[in-house]
Tab-separated table of C-alpha atoms in Angstrom:
chain	number	residue	atom	x	y	z
A	6	UNK	CA	121.803	108.977	95.630
A	7	UNK	CA	118.897	111.066	93.697
A	8	UNK	CA	119.373	109.122	90.267
A	9	UNK	CA	116.414	109.120	88.308
A	10	UNK	CA	115.164	106.307	86.187
A	11	UNK	CA	114.302	107.736	82.691
A	12	UNK	CA	110.858	108.593	82.133
A	13	UNK	CA	109.941	108.031	85.723
A	14	UNK	CA	108.635	110.688	88.520
A	15	UNK	CA	110.807	109.741	91.604
A	16	UNK	CA	114.550	108.810	92.558
A	17	UNK	CA	115.484	105.083	91.305
A	18	UNK	CA	115.525	103.678	95.325
A	19	UNK	CA	111.153	104.569	95.362
A	20	UNK	CA	110.936	101.519	92.957
A	21	UNK	CA	112.938	99.163	95.323
A	22	UNK	CA	110.209	97.916	97.689
A	23	UNK	CA	109.450	95.274	100.355
A	24	UNK	CA	106.459	93.802	101.957
A	25	UNK	CA	104.903	91.389	104.421
A	26	UNK	CA	102.511	88.848	104.348
A	27	UNK	CA	101.279	88.760	108.019
A	28	UNK	CA	99.720	85.525	108.842
A	29	UNK	CA	98.365	83.606	111.995
A	30	UNK	CA	96.651	80.292	113.011
A	31	UNK	CA	93.371	80.669	114.392
A	32	UNK	CA	90.347	77.993	114.551
A	33	UNK	CA	92.604	75.484	113.152
A	34	UNK	CA	93.647	77.151	109.814
A	35	UNK	CA	96.250	79.564	108.579
A	36	UNK	CA	94.916	83.283	108.004
A	37	UNK	CA	96.544	86.255	106.074
A	38	UNK	CA	95.809	89.527	107.187
A	39	UNK	CA	94.831	91.746	104.165
A	40	UNK	CA	94.617	95.440	103.683
A	41	UNK	CA	93.021	97.913	101.296
A	42	UNK	CA	94.835	100.329	98.864
A	43	UNK	CA	94.801	103.610	99.909
A	44	UNK	CA	91.842	104.431	97.134
A	45	UNK	CA	90.270	101.385	99.312
A	46	UNK	CA	89.716	99.593	96.016
A	47	UNK	CA	91.789	96.269	96.360
A	48	UNK	CA	93.050	94.382	98.648
A	49	UNK	CA	96.776	93.671	99.351
A	50	UNK	CA	99.760	93.222	101.792
A	51	UNK	CA	101.405	95.933	103.492
A	52	UNK	CA	104.401	97.094	101.395
A	53	UNK	CA	106.360	100.187	100.820
A	54	UNK	CA	109.558	101.863	99.441
A	55	UNK	CA	112.567	100.508	101.601
A	56	UNK	CA	113.788	103.136	103.596
A	57	UNK	CA	117.195	104.301	103.364
A	58	UNK	CA	119.092	102.820	106.250
A	59	UNK	CA	116.763	99.913	106.565
A	60	UNK	CA	116.782	96.281	105.167
A	61	UNK	CA	114.155	95.052	103.034
A	62	UNK	CA	113.138	93.128	105.829
A	63	UNK	CA	113.316	95.899	108.617
A	64	UNK	CA	111.522	97.950	106.403
A	65	UNK	CA	108.672	95.361	105.444
A	66	UNK	CA	108.312	95.215	109.259
A	67	UNK	CA	107.824	98.692	109.499
A	68	UNK	CA	105.393	98.819	106.873
A	69	UNK	CA	103.234	95.770	108.344
A	70	UNK	CA	102.914	98.160	111.689
A	71	UNK	CA	102.179	101.252	109.757
A	72	UNK	CA	99.685	100.214	107.216
A	73	UNK	CA	97.985	97.284	108.981
A	74	UNK	CA	98.959	97.735	112.921
A	75	UNK	CA	100.573	94.401	112.694
A	76	UNK	CA	104.036	93.303	114.875
A	77	UNK	CA	105.460	89.926	115.380
A	78	UNK	CA	108.105	87.880	113.821
A	79	UNK	CA	109.763	88.577	110.716
A	80	UNK	CA	110.541	85.825	108.424
A	81	UNK	CA	114.573	85.870	107.604
A	82	UNK	CA	114.223	84.736	104.143
A	83	UNK	CA	112.496	86.847	101.155
A	84	UNK	CA	109.907	84.388	99.870
A	85	UNK	CA	109.212	86.015	96.390
A	86	UNK	CA	108.383	89.257	94.713
A	87	UNK	CA	105.947	90.836	92.671
A	88	UNK	CA	106.010	94.124	90.327
A	89	UNK	CA	103.408	96.803	89.960
A	90	UNK	CA	103.338	100.356	88.035
A	91	UNK	CA	103.675	103.229	90.039
A	92	UNK	CA	105.135	106.732	89.808
A	93	UNK	CA	105.406	105.959	85.585
A	94	UNK	CA	107.540	103.161	86.545
A	95	UNK	CA	107.725	99.534	87.750
A	96	UNK	CA	108.022	98.933	91.291
A	97	UNK	CA	109.506	95.400	92.559
A	98	UNK	CA	108.556	94.282	95.922
A	99	UNK	CA	110.472	91.809	98.019
A	100	UNK	CA	108.256	89.794	100.199
A	101	UNK	CA	108.928	88.251	103.653
A	102	UNK	CA	106.410	86.115	105.880
A	103	UNK	CA	105.279	87.782	109.047
A	104	UNK	CA	103.982	85.882	112.316
A	105	UNK	CA	101.703	87.998	113.557
A	106	UNK	CA	101.843	88.331	117.815
A	107	UNK	CA	100.373	91.486	118.134
A	108	UNK	CA	97.883	93.467	116.096
A	109	UNK	CA	96.811	96.780	117.111
A	110	UNK	CA	93.721	98.868	117.133
A	111	UNK	CA	94.775	102.362	116.369
A	112	UNK	CA	97.680	101.945	114.147
A	113	UNK	CA	99.408	104.749	111.896
A	114	UNK	CA	97.254	104.412	108.554
A	115	UNK	CA	93.748	103.041	110.102
A	116	UNK	CA	92.116	106.104	108.864
A	117	UNK	CA	92.839	105.282	105.180
A	118	UNK	CA	92.756	101.492	105.082
A	119	UNK	CA	90.627	98.651	106.212
A	120	UNK	CA	91.976	95.495	107.052
A	121	UNK	CA	90.957	91.858	107.471
A	122	UNK	CA	92.134	88.392	108.276
A	123	UNK	CA	90.796	85.491	105.741
A	124	UNK	CA	91.721	82.236	105.075
A	125	UNK	CA	94.331	81.235	102.488
A	126	UNK	CA	91.826	80.623	99.661
A	127	UNK	CA	89.767	83.483	100.302
A	128	UNK	CA	93.131	85.595	100.493
A	129	UNK	CA	93.976	84.383	97.069
A	130	UNK	CA	90.818	85.272	95.880
A	131	UNK	CA	90.881	88.732	97.188
A	132	UNK	CA	94.390	89.964	95.836
A	133	UNK	CA	95.053	90.294	91.973
A	134	UNK	CA	98.540	89.738	91.252
A	135	UNK	CA	99.169	86.429	90.484
A	136	UNK	CA	102.677	86.286	91.667
A	137	UNK	CA	101.450	87.333	95.087
A	138	UNK	CA	98.595	84.495	94.898
A	139	UNK	CA	101.352	82.096	94.406
A	140	UNK	CA	103.303	83.499	97.635
A	141	UNK	CA	100.089	82.885	99.432
A	142	UNK	CA	98.993	79.922	98.142
A	143	UNK	CA	102.583	78.111	99.365
A	144	UNK	CA	102.758	80.134	102.656
A	145	UNK	CA	101.872	76.934	104.741
A	146	UNK	CA	104.903	74.889	103.040
A	147	UNK	CA	107.083	78.358	103.476
A	148	UNK	CA	106.172	78.711	107.255
A	149	UNK	CA	106.930	75.204	108.022
A	150	UNK	CA	110.686	75.640	106.889
A	151	UNK	CA	111.199	79.174	107.982
A	152	UNK	CA	113.894	80.426	110.125
A	153	UNK	CA	113.029	82.999	112.615
A	154	UNK	CA	115.281	85.427	114.885
C-alpha cells in the first residue's frame, strides 16, 4: 500500500522502523555496539525501515547485520521506541536488545559506517536521543528479565 503521509516524501510504511541495541559482556562489563550515521557525524544504534514481510524484530536483526555486522540472539520483547525526523516526516523506531554472538569483519555497510564497542556510561554520552539514552541506561535490568529464542 503506497499510502503517502501528507507532506512527506515516502510511503507511510517507511516511517515505521525498528532497531537493535547490540550488547555483549566483556572485561566484566556490559558493552554496547554503536555505529555512525551514514554521514559519519553521529553515533546511533542499527535501525531501518521494517521490511514488508518481516516482523519489527526480524527486521531489527537484519539491520544489525547490515549496518553493524553483528549477529546473535534477538530479544523477544520491544524495550522502547524513539522518533527522529527523516524524509519530511517522523520515523518511529521500535527497539529490541541483541545479545551479540558474532561480529563479522566485512559487513554490508562497512564502507560507510564505523562501529565501536563502548561501556554503558560512554554509550549514553555518545548517542544524542534521550529515549535511546534511557533504553541504554536500563539495559542491565532489561536483559536480566529478557526472554530469548
